[in-house]
mmCIF file of N, CA and C in Angstrom:
data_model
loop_
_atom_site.group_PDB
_atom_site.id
_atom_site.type_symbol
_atom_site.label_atom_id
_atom_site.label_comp_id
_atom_site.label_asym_id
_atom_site.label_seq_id
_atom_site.Cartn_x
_atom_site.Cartn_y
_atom_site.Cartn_z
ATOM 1 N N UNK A 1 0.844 -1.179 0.000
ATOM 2 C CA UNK A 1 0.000 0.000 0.000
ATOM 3 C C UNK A 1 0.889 1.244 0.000
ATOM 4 N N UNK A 2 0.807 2.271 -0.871
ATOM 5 C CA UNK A 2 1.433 3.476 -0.937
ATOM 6 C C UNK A 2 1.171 4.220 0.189
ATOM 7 N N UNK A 3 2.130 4.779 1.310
ATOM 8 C CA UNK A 3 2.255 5.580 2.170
ATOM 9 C C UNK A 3 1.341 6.947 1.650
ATOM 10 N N UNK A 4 0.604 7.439 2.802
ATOM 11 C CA UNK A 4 -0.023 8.223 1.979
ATOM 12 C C UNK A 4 -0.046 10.154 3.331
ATOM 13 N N UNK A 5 -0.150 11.024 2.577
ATOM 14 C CA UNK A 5 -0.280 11.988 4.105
ATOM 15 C C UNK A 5 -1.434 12.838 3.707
ATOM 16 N N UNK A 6 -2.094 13.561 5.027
ATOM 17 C CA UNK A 6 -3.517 13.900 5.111
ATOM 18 C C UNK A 6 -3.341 15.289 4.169
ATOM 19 N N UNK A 7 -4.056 15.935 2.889
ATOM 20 C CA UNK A 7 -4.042 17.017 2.828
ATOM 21 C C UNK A 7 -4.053 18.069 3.868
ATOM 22 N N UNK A 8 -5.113 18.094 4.994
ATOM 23 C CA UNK A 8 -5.201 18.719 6.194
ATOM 24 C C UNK A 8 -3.479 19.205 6.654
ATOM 25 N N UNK A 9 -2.926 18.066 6.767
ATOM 26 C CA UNK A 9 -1.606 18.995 7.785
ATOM 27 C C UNK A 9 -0.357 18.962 6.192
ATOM 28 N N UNK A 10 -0.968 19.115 5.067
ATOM 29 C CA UNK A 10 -0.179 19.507 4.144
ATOM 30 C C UNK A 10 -0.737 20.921 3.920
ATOM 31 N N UNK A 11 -1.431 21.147 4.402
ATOM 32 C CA UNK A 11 -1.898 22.398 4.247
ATOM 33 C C UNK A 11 -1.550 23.550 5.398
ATOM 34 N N UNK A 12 -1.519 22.753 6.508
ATOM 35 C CA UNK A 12 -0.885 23.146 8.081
ATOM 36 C C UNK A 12 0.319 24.125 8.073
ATOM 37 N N UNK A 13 1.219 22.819 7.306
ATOM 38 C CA UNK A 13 2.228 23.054 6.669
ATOM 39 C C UNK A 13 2.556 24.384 5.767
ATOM 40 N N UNK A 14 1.844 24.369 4.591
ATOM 41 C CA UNK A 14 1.890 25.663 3.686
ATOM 42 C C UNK A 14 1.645 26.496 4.186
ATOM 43 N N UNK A 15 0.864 26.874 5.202
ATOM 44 C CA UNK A 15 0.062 27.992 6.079
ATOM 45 C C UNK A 15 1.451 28.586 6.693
ATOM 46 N N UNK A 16 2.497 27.372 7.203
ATOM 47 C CA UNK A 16 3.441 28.305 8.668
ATOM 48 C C UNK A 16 4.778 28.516 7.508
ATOM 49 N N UNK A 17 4.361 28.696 6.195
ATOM 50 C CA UNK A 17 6.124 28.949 5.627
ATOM 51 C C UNK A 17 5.634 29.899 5.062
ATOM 52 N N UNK A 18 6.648 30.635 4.701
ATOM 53 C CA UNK A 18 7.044 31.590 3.492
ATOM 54 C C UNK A 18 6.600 31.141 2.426
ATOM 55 N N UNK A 19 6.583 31.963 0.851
ATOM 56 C CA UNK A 19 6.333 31.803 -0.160
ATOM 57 C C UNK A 19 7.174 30.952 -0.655
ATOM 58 N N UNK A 20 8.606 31.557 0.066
ATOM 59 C CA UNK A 20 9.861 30.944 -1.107
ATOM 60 C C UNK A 20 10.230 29.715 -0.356
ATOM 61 N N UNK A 21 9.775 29.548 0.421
ATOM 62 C CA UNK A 21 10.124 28.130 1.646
ATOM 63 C C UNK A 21 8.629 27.116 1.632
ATOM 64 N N UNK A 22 7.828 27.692 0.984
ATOM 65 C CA UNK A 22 6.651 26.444 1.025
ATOM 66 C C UNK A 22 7.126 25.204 0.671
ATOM 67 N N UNK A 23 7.745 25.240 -0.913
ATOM 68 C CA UNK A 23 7.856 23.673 -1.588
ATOM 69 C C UNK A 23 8.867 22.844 -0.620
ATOM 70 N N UNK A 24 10.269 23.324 -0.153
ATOM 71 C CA UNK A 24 11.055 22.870 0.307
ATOM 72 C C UNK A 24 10.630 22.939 1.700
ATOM 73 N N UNK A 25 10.159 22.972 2.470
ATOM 74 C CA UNK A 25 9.172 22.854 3.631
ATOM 75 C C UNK A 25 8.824 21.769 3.299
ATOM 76 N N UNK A 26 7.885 21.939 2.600
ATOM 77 C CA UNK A 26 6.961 20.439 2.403
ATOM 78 C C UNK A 26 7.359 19.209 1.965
ATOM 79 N N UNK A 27 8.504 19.115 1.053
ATOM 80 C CA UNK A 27 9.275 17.899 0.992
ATOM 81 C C UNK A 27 9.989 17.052 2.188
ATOM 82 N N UNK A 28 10.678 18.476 3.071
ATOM 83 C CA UNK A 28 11.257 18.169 3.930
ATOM 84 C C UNK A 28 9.841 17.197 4.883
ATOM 85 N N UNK A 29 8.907 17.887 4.889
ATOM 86 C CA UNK A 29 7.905 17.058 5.902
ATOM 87 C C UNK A 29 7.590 15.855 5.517
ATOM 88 N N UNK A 30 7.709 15.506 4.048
ATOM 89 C CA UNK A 30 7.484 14.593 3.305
ATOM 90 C C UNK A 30 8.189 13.498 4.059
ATOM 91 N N UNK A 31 9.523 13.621 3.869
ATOM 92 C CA UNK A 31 10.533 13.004 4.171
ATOM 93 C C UNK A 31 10.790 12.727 5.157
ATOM 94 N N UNK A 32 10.459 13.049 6.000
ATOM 95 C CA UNK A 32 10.324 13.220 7.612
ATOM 96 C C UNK A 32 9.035 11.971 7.928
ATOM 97 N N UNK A 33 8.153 12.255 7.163
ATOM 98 C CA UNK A 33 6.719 11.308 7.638
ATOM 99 C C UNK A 33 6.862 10.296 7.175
ATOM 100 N N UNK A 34 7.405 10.569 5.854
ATOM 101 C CA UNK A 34 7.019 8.765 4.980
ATOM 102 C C UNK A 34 8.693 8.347 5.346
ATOM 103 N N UNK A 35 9.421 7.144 5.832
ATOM 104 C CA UNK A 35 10.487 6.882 5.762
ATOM 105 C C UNK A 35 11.144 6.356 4.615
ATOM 106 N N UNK A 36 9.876 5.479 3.911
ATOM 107 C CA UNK A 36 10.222 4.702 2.832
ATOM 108 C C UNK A 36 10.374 5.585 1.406
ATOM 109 N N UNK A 37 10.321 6.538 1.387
ATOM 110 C CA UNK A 37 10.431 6.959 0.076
ATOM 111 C C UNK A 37 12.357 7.078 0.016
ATOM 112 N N UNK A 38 12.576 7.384 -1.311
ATOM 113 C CA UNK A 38 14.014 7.188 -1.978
ATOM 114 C C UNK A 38 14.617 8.409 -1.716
ATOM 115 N N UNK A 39 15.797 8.441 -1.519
ATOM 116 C CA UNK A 39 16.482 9.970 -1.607
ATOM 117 C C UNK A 39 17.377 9.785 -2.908
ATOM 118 N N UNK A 40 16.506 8.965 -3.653
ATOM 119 C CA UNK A 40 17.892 9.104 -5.069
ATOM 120 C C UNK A 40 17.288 10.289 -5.579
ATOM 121 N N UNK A 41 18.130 11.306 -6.714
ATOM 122 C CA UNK A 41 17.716 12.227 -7.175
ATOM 123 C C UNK A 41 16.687 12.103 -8.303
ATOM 124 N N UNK A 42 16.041 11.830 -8.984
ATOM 125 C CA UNK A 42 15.236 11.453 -9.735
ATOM 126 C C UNK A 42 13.847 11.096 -8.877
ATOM 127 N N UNK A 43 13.945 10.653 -7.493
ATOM 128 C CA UNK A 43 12.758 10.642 -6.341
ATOM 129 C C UNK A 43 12.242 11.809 -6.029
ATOM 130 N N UNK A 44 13.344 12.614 -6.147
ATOM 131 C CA UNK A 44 13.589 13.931 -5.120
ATOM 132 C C UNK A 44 12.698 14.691 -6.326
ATOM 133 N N UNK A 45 13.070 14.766 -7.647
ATOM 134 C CA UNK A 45 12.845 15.872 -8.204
ATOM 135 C C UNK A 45 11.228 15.256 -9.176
ATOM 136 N N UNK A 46 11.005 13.941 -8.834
ATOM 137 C CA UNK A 46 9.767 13.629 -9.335
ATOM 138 C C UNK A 46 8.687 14.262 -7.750
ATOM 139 N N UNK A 47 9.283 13.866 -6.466
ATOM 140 C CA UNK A 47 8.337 14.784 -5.335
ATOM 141 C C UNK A 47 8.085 16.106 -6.033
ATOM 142 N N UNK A 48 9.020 17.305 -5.798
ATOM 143 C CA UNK A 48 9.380 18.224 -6.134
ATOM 144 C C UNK A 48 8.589 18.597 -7.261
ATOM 145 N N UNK A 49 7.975 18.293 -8.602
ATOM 146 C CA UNK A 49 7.191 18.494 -9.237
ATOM 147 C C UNK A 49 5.468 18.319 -8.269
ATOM 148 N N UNK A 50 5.423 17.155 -8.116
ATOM 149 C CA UNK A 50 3.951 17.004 -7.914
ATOM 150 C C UNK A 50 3.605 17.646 -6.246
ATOM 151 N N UNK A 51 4.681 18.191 -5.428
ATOM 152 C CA UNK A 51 4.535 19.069 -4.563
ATOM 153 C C UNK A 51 4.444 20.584 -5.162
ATOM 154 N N UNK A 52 5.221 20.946 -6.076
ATOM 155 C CA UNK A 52 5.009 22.246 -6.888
ATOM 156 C C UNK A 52 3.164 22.256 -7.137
ATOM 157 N N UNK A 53 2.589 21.463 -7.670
ATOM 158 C CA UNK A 53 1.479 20.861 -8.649
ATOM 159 C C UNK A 53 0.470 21.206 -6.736
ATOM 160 N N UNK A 54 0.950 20.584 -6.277
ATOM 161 C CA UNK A 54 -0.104 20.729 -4.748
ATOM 162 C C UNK A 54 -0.170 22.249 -4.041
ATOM 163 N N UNK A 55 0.727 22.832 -4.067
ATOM 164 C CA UNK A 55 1.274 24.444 -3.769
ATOM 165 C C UNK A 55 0.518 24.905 -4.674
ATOM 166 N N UNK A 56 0.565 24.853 -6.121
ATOM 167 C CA UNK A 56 -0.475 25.687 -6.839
ATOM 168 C C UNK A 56 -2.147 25.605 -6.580
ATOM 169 N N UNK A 57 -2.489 24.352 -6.373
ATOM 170 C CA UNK A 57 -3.419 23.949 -6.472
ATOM 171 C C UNK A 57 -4.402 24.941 -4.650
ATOM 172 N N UNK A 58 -3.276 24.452 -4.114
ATOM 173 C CA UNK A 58 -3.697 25.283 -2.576
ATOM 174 C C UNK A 58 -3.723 26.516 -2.991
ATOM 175 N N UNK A 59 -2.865 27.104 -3.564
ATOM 176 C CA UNK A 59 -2.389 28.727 -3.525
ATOM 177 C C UNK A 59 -3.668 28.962 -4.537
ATOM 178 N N UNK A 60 -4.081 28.568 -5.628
ATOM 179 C CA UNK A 60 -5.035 28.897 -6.367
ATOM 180 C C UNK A 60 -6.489 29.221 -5.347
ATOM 181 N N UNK A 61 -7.085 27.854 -4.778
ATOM 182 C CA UNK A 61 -8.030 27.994 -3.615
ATOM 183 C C UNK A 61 -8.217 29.131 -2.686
ATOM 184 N N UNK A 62 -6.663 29.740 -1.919
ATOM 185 C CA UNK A 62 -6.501 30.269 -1.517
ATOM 186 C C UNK A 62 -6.579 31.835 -1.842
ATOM 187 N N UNK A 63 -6.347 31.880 -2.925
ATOM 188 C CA UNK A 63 -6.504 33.296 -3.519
ATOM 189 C C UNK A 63 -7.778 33.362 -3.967
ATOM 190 N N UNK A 64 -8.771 32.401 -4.239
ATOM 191 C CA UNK A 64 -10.623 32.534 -4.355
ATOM 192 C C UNK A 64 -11.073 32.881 -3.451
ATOM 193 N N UNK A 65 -10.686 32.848 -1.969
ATOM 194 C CA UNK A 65 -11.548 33.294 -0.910
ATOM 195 C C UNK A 65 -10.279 34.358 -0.440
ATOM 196 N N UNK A 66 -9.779 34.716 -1.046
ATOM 197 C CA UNK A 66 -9.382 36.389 -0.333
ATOM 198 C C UNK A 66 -8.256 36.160 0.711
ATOM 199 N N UNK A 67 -7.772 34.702 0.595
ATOM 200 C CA UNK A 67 -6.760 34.366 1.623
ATOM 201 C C UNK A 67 -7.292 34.432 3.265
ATOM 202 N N UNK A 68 -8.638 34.218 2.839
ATOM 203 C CA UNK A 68 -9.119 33.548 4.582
ATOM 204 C C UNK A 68 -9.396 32.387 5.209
ATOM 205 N N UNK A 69 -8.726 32.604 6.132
ATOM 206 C CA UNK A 69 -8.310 30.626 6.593
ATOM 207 C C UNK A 69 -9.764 29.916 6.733
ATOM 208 N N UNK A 70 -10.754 30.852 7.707
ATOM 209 C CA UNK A 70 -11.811 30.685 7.908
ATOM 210 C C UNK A 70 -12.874 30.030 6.387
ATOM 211 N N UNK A 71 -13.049 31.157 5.620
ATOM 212 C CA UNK A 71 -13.727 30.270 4.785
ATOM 213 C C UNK A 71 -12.607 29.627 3.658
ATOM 214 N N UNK A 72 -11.905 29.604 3.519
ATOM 215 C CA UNK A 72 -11.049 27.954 2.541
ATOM 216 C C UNK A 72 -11.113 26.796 3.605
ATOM 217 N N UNK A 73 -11.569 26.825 5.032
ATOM 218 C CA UNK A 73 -11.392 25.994 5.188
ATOM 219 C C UNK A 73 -13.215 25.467 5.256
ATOM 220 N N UNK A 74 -13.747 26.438 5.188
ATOM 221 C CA UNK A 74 -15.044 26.133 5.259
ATOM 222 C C UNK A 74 -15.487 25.681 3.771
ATOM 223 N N UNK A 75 -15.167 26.283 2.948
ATOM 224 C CA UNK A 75 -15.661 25.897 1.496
ATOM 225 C C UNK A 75 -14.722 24.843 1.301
ATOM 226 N N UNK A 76 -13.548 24.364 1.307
ATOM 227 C CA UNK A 76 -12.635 23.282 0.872
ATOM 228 C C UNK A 76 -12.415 21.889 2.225
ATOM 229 N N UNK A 77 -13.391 21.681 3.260
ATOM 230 C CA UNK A 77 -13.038 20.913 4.567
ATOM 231 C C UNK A 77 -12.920 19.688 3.678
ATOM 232 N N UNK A 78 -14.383 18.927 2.885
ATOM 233 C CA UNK A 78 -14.506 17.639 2.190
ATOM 234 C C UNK A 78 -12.855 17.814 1.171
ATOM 235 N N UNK A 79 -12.286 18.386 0.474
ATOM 236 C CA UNK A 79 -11.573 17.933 -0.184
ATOM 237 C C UNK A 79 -9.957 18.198 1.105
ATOM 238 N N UNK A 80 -10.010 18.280 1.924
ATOM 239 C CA UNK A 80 -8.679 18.395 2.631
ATOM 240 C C UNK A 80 -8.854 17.138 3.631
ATOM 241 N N UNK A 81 -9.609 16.820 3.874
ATOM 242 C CA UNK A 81 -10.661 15.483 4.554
ATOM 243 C C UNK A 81 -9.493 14.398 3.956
ATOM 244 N N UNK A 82 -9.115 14.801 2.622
ATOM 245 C CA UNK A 82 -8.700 13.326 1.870
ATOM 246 C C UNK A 82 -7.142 13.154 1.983
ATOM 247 N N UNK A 83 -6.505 12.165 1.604
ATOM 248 C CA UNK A 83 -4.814 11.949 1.338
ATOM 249 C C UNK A 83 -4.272 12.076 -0.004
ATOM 250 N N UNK A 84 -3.335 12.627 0.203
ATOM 251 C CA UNK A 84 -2.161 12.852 -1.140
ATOM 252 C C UNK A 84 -1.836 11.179 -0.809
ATOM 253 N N UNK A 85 -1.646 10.428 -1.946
ATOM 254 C CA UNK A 85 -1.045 9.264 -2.015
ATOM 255 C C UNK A 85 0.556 9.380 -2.954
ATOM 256 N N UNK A 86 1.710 8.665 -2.849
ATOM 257 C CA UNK A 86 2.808 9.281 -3.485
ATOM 258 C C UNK A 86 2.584 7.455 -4.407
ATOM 259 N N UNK A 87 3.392 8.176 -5.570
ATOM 260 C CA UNK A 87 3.408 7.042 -6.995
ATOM 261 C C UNK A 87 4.529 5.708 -6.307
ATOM 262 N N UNK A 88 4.555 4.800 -6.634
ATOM 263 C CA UNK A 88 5.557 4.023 -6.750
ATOM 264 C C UNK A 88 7.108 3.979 -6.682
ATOM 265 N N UNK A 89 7.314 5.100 -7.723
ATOM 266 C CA UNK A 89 8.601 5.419 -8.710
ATOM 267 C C UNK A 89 9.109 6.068 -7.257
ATOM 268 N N UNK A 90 8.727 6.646 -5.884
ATOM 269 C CA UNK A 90 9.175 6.968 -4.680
ATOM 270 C C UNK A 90 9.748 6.240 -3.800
ATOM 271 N N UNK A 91 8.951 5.281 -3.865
ATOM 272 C CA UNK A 91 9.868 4.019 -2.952
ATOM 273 C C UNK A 91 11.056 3.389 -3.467
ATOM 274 N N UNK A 92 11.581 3.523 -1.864
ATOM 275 C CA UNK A 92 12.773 2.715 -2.261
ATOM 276 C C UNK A 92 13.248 1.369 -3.558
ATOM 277 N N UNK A 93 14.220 1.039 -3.958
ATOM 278 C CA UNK A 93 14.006 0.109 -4.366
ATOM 279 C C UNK A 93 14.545 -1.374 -4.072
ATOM 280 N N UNK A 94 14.250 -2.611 -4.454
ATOM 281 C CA UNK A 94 14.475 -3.456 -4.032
ATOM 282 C C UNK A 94 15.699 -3.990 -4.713
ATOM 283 N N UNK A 95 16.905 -4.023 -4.158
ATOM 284 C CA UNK A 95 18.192 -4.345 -5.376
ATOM 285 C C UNK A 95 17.885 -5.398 -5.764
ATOM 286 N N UNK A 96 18.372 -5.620 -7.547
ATOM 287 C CA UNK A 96 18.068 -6.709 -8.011
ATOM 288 C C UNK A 96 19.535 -6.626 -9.031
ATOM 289 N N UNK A 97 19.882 -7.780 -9.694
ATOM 290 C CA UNK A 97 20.770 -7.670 -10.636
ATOM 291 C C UNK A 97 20.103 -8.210 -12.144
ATOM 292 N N UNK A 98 20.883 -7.104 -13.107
ATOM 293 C CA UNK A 98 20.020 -7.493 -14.489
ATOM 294 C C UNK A 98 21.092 -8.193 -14.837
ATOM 295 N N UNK A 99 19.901 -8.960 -16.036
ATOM 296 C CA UNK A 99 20.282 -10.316 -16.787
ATOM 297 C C UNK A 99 20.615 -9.709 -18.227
ATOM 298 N N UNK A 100 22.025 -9.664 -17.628
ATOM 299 C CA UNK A 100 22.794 -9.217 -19.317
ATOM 300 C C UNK A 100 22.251 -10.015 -20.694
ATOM 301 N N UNK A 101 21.915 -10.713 -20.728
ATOM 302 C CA UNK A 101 20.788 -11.356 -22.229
ATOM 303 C C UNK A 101 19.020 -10.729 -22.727
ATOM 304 N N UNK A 102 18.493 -9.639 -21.232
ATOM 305 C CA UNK A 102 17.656 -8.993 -21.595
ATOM 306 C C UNK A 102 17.933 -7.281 -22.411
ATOM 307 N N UNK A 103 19.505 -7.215 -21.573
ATOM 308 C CA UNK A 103 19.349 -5.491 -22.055
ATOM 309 C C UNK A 103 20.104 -5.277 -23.112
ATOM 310 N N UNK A 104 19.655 -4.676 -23.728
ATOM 311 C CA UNK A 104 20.418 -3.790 -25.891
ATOM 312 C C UNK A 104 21.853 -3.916 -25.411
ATOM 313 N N UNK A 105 22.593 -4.513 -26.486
ATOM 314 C CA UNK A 105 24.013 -4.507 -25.982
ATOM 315 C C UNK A 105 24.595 -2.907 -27.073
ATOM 316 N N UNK A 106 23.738 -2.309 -27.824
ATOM 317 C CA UNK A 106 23.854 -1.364 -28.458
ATOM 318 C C UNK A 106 23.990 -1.571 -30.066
ATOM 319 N N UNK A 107 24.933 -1.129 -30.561
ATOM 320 C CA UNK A 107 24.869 -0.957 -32.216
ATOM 321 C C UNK A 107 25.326 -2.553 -32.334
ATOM 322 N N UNK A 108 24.701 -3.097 -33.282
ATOM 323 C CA UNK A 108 25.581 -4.580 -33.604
ATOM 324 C C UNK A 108 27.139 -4.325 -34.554
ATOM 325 N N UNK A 109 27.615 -5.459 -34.043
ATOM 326 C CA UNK A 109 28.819 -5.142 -34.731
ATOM 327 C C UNK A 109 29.185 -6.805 -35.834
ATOM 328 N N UNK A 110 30.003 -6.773 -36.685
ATOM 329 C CA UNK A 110 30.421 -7.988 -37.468
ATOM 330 C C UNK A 110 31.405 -8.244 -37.431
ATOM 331 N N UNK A 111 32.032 -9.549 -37.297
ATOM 332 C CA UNK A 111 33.230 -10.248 -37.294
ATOM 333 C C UNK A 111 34.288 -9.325 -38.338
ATOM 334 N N UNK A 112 35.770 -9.500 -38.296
ATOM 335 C CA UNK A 112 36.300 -8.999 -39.417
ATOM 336 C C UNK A 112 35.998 -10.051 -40.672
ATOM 337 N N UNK A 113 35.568 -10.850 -40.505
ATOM 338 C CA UNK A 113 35.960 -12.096 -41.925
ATOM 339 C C UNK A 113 34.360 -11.543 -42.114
ATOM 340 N N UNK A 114 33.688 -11.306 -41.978
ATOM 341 C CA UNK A 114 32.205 -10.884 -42.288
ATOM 342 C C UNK A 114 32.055 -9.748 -42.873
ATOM 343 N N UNK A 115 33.405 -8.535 -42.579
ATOM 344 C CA UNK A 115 32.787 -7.324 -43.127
ATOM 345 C C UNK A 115 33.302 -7.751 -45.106
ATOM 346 N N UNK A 116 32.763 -6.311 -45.838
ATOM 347 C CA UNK A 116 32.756 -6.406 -47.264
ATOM 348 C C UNK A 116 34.359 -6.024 -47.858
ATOM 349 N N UNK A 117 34.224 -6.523 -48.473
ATOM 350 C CA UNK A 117 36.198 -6.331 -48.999
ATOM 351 C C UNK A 117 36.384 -4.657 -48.826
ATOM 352 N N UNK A 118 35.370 -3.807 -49.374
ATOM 353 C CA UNK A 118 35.758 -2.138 -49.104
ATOM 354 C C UNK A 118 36.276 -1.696 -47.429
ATOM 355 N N UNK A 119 35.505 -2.370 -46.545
ATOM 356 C CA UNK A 119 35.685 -2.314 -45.314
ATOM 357 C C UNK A 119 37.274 -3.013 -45.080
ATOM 358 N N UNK A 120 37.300 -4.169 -45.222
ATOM 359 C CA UNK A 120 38.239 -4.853 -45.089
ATOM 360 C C UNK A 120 39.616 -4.218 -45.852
ATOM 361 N N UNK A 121 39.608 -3.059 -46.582
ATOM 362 C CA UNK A 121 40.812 -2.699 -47.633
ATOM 363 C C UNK A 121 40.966 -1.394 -46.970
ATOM 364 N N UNK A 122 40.113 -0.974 -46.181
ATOM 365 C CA UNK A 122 40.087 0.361 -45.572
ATOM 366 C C UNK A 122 40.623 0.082 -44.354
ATOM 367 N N UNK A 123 40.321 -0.989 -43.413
ATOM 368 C CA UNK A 123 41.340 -1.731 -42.421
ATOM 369 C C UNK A 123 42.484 -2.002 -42.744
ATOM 370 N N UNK A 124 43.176 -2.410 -43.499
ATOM 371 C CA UNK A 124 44.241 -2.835 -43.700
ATOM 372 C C UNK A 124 45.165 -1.539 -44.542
ATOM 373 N N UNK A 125 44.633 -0.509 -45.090
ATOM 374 C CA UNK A 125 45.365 1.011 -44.995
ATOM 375 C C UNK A 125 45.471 1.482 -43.772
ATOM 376 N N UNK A 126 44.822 1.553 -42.890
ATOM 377 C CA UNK A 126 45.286 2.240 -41.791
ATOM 378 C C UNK A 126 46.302 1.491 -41.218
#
């Protein structure tokens, strides 16, 4: 089951930071609550988008009612009621080793006795 945290205290959250400290606030809390998510960079900066994506989404709400706590929280209670759930691609991962016969070994290449005499006359000048 994907670790999941309450919109309610993601919103708690946005309320006690700065503008320029909301997103990085909130990751940090991220990270703090859920243990299992990844600190590889590609974790970090897939959070980092869909926390950007949650900041707008609040900040939008927030600027419809005039920036009053009172009614956003009165007109928005049912949708803060619910959980942000985080994707997969967050969790840690489970080491595994790949099976060198599944992955592209890249451009194919040909034996020398296989390539065409032009090839083969152009090898043997150098």
């Amino acid at each position: 089951m994907a670790p999941s945290i309450s919109r309610r205290r993601l919103f708690e959250v946005w309320m006690k930071n700065t503008k320029c400290s909301k997103v990085d606030s909130l990751i940090a809390f991220i990270m703090q609550e859920v243990e299992t998510l990844s600190n590889s960079e590609s974790a970090v900066i897939s959070l980092k988008s869909r926390i950007k994506k949650i900041c707008q989404t609040i900040n939008s709400k927030w600027e419809k009612f005039g920036r009053h706590r009172q009614r956003f929280l009165r007109n928005y209670s049912s949708s803060l009621s619910g959980n942000v759930a985080f994707s997969d691609d967050l969790f840690k991962g489970i080491p595994f080793t790949v099976d060198p016969s599944l992955t592209n070994p890249g451009r194919p290449t040909k034996t020398f006795d296989a390539c065409s005499s032009k090839a083969i006359k152009v090898h043997l000048l150098q």
